[in-house]
Short mmCIF file of C-alpha atoms in Angstrom, two decimals:
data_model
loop_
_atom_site.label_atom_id
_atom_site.label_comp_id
_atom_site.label_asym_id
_atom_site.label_seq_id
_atom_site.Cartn_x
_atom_site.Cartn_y
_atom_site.Cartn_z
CA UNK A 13 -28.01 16.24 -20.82
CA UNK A 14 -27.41 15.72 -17.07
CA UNK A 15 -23.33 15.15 -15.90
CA UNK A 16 -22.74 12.85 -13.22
CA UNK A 17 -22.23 14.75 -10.24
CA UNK A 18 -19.42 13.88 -7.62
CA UNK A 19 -18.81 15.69 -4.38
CA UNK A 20 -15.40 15.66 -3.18
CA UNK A 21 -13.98 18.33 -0.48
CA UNK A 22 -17.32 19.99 -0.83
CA UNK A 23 -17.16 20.73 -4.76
CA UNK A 24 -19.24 19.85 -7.22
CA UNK A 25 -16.80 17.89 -10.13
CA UNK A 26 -19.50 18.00 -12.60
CA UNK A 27 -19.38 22.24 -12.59
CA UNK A 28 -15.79 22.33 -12.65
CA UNK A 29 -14.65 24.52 -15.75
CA UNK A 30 -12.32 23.69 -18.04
CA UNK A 31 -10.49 26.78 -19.53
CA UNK A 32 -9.08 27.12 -23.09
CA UNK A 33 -5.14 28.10 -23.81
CA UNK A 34 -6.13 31.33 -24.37
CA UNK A 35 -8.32 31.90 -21.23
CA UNK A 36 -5.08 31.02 -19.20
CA UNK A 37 -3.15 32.92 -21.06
CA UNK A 38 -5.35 35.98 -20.39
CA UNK A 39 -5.80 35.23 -16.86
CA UNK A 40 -1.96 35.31 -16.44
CA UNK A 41 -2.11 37.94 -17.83
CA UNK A 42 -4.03 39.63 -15.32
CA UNK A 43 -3.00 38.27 -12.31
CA UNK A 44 0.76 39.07 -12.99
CA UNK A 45 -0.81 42.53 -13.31
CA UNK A 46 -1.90 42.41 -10.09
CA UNK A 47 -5.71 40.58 -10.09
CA UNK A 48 -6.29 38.51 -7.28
CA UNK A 49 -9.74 37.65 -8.82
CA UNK A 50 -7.58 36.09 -11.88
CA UNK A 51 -5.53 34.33 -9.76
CA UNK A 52 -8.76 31.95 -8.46
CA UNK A 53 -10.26 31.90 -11.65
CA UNK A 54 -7.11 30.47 -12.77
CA UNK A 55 -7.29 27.46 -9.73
CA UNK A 56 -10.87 26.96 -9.97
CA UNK A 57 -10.22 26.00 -13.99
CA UNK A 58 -7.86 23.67 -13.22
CA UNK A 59 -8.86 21.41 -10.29
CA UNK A 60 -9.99 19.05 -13.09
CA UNK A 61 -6.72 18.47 -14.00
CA UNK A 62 -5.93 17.90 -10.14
CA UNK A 63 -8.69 14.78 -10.26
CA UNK A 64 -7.44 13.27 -12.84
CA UNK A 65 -4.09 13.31 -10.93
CA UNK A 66 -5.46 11.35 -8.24
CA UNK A 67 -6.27 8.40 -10.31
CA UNK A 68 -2.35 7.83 -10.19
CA UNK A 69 -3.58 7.10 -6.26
CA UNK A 70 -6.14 4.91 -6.19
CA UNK A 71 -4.21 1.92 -4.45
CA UNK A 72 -3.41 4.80 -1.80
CA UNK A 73 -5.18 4.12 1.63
CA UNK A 74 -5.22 7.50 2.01
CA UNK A 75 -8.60 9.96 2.18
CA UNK A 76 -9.52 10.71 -1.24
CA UNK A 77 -10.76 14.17 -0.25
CA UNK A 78 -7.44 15.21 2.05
CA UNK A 79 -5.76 13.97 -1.42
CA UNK A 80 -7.58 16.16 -2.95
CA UNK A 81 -6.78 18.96 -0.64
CA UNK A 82 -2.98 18.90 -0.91
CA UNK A 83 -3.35 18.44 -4.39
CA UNK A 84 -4.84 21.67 -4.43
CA UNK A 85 -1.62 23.05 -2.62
CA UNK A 86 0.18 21.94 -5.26
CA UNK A 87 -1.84 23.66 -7.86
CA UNK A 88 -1.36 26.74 -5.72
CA UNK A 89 1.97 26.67 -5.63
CA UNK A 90 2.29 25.79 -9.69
CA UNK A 91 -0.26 29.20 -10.01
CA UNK A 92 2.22 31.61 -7.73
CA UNK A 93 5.49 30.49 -9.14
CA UNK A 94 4.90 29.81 -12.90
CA UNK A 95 5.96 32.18 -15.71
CA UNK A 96 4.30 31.98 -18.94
CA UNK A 97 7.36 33.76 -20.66
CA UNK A 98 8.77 30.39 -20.53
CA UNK A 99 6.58 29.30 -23.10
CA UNK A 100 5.60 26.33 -21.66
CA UNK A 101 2.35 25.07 -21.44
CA UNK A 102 0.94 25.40 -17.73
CA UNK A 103 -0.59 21.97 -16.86
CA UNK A 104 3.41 20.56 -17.79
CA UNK A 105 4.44 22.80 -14.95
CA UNK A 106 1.86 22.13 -13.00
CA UNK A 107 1.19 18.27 -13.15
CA UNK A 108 4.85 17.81 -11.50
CA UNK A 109 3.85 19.96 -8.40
CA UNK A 110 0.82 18.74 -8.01
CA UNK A 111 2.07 14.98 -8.11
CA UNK A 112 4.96 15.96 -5.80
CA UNK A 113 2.68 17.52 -3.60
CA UNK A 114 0.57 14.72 -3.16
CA UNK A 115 3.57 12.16 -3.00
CA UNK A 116 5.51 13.91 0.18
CA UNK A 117 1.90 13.84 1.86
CA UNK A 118 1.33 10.27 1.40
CA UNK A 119 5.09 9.42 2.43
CA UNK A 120 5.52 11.92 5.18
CA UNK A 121 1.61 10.30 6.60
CA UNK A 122 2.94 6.66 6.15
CA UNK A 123 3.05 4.91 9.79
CA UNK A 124 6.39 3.30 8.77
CA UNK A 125 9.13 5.59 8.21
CA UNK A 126 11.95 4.65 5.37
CA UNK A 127 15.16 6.50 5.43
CA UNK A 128 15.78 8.55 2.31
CA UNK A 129 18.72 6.29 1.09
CA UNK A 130 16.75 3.40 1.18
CA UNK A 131 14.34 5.54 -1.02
CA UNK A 132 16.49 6.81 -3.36
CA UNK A 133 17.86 3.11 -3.78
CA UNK A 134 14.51 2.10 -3.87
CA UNK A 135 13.88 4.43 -7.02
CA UNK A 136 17.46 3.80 -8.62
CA UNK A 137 16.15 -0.26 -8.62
CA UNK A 138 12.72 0.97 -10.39
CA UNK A 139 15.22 2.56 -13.11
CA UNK A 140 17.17 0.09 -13.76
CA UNK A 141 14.51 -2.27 -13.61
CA UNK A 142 12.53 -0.85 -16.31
CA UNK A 143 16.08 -0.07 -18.57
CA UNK A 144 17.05 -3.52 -18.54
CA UNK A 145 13.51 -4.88 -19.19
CA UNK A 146 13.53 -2.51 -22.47
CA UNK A 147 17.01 -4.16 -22.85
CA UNK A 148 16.86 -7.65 -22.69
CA UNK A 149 12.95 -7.78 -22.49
CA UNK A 150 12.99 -10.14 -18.65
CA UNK A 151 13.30 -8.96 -15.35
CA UNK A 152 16.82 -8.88 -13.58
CA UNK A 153 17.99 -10.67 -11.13
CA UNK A 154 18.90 -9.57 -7.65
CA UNK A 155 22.66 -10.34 -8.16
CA UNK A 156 22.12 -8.31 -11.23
CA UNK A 157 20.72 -5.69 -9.69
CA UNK A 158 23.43 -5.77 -6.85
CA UNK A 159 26.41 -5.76 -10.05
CA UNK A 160 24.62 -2.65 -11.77
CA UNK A 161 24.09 -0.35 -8.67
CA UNK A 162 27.05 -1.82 -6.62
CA UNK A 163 25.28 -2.50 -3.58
CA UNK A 164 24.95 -5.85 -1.63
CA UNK A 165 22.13 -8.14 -2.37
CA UNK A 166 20.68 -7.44 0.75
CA UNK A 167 20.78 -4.01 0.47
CA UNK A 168 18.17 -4.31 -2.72
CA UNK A 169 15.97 -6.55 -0.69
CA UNK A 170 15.42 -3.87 1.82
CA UNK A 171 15.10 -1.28 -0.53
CA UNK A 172 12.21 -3.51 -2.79
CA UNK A 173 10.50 -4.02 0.71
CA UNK A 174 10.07 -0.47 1.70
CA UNK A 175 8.05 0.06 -1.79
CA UNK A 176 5.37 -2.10 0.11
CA UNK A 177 2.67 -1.07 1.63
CA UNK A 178 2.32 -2.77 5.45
CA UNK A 179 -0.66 -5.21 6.11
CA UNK A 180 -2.32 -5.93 9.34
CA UNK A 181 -1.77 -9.73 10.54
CA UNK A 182 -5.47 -9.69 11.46
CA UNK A 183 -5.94 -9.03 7.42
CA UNK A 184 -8.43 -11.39 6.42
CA UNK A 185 -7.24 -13.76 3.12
CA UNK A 186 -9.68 -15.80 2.69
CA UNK A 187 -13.43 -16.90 3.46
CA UNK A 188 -15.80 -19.65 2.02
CA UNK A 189 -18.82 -18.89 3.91
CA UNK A 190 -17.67 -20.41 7.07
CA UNK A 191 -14.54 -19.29 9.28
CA UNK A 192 -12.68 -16.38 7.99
CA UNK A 193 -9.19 -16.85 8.04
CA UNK A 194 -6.58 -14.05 8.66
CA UNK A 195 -3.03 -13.67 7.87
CA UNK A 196 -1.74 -14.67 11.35
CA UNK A 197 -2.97 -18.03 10.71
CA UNK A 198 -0.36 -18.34 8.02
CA UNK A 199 2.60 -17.30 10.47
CA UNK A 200 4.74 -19.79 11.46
CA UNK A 201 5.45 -19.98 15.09
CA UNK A 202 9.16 -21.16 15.80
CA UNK A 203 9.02 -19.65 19.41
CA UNK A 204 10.32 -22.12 21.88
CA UNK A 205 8.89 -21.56 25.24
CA UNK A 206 10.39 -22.98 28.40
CA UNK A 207 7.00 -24.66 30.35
CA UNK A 208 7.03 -26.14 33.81
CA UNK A 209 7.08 -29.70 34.14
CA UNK A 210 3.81 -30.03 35.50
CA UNK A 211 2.26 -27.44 32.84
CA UNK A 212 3.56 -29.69 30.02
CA UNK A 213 2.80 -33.13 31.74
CA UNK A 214 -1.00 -31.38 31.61
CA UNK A 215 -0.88 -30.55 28.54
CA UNK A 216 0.22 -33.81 27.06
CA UNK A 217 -2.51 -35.30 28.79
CA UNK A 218 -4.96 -32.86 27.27
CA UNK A 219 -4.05 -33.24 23.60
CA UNK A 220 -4.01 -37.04 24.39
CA UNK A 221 -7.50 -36.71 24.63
CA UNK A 222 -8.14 -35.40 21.64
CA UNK A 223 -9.09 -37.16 18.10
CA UNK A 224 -6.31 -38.05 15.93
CA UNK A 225 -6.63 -35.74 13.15
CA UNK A 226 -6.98 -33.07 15.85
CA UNK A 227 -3.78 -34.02 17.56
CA UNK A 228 -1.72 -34.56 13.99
CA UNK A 229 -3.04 -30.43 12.90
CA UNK A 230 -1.87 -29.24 16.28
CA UNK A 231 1.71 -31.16 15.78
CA UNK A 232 2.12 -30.21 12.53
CA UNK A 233 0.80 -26.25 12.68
CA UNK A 234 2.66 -25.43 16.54
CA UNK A 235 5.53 -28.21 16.11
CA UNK A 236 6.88 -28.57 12.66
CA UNK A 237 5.62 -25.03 12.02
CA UNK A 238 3.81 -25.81 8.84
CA UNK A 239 0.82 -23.49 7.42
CA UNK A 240 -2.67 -24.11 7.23
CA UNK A 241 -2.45 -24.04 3.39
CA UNK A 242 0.62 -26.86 3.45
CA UNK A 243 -1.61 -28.51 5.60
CA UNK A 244 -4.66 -28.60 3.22
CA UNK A 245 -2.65 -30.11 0.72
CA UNK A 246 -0.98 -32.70 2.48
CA UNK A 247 -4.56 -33.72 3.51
CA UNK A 248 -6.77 -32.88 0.27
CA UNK A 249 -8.74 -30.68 2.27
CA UNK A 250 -9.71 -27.04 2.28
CA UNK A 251 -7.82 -24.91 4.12
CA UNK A 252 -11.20 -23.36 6.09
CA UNK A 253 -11.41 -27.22 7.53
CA UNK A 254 -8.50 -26.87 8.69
CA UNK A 255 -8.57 -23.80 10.09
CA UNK A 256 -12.09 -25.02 11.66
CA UNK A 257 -10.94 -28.18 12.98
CA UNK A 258 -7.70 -26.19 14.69
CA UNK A 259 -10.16 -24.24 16.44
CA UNK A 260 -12.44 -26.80 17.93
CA UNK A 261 -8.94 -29.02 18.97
CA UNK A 262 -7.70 -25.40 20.23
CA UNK A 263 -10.98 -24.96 22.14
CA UNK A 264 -10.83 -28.45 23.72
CA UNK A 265 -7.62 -28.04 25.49
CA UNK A 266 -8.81 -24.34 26.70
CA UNK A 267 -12.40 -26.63 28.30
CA UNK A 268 -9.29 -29.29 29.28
CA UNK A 269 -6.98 -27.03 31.01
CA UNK A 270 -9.30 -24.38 33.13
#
C-alpha cells in the first residue's frame, strides 16, 4: 500500500523511520561510545516525532519548513545532551526542547517585541486562568485576576494583549461578492483637523450636493464616528451597501473638489 508522501525541508515524511525502545537504546549506546554514524541514525528516527510537534503551530504565520528546521535544532540538542542512565524515556526529554526550540524562534521572529515581564505575567494569567476554571468551573474576572496576582487591572490587560497576534488594518473581514471590506473601514476616526475657511466653505458646498442618504453615511461614519456595521443596522441594510454607497459619496466630492 502506497503512504502519502509530504515534502517538507527537502525530506520525504512518508520514509521517515520510526525506531523501537530498544533501537534507541542501542544507538545510545553506540554513540556515547563514540559513533557518529549512531548519532544521525538516532535524529533521522525521530524527526517524526518533530512533525507531530508542529501541529501545536498551525495558527503560527510562520514557514512551516523553517519550523521544521529549528525544530530539528532542538532535536539536536535533546540527542547531544541526553543521558539514558536517567531512565527516562527519550522523546519526554526531547519533546520539551524541541517545543522550546521552536517557541524562542517564533517569539524572537515576531515583528512586535513584548518585554519578558509582560510575558511572564502573560503566562502567570494563563495559570491562574485555567486553576480557577477547574475551581469554580467560569472564567475570572479581570478584578479577579488583578486580586490573585496583585497587579493593577491594567496591567492584565496589557499582558492578555501581547498573547495576540497583530493584524494588518488592510485585513479584509468581509466580502459578499461585491466590495471587499477591510478592517480600516471599521476604525473610528475621532481626529479633529483644523481646515481653512475657504477649504471647509468648499466642502460644505460639495456634500450639499450630494443625495441624502449619501450625506447622512458621511455624517454619521466621519462625524459621530460610528462603524459601517452600526450603520447597517440602524438602516436594515448590509454593511457592503454601505460600504458601497460611502465610496461613490466619497468619490463625488474627490470629482467635486479637483
Amino acid at each position: 500500500m502506497s503512504r502519502h508522501k509530504v515534502e517538507i525541508s527537502g525530506v520525504n515524511t512518508a520514509n521517515i523511520k520510526v525506531l523501537t525502545n530498544e533501537e534507541m537504546k542501542t544507538l545510545f549506546e553506540r554513540y556515547k561510545n563514540g559513533d557518529k554514524f549512531a548519532r544521525d541514525e538516532i535524529i533521522n528516527g525521530n524527526l517524526k516525532l518533530v512533525l507531530s510537534i508542529l501541529k501545536m503551530f498551525n495558527k503560527s504565520e510562520e514557514n512551516k519548513d523553517d519550523l521544521f528546521q529549528v525544530g530539528c535544532i532542538g532535536l539536536l540538542k535533546a540527542v547531544d545532551n541526553f543521558d539514558p542512565s536517567f531512565g527516562v524515556k527519550f522523546s519526554t526529554y526531547c519533546v520539551p526542547m524541541i517545543q522550546g526550540e521552536i517557541r524562542r524562534y517564533v517569539r524572537d521572529n515576531n515583528s512586535i517585541r513584548v518585554s519578558r515581564s509582560l510575558k511572564d505575567l502573560a503566562y502567570r494569567i494563563v495559570k491562574v486562568k485555567e486553576e480557577f476554571l477547574l475551581a469554580s468551573g467560569k472564567e475570572p474576572t479581570i478584578e479577579e485576576l488583578s486580586k490573585k496576582l496583585e497587579v493593577t487591572p491594567i496591567e492584565i490587560v496589557e499582558a492578555l494583549d501581547s498573547r495576540k497576534t497583530p493584524v494588518s488594518i488592510f485585513e479584509p473581514i468581509y466580502n459578499d461578492g461585491g466590495d471587499t471590506i477591510y478592517l480600516y473601514d471599521q476604525i473610528e476616526d475621532k481626529k479633529i483637523n483644523n481646515i481653512d475657511i475657504d477649504i471647509k466653505m468648499a466642502v460644505d458646498n460639495a456634500i450639499n450636493n450630494l443625495e441624502e442618504r449619501e450625506q447622512y453615511i458621511l455624517d454619521q461614519r466621519f462625524i459621530i464616528g460610528k462603524t459601517q456595521t452600526e450603520l447597517a443596522k440602524e438602516l436594515g441594510i448590509s454593511q457592503a451597501q454601505i460600504s458601497r454607497v460611502e465610496k461613490k459619496a466619497i468619490d463625488e466630492l474627490k470629482k467635486t473638489l479637483k
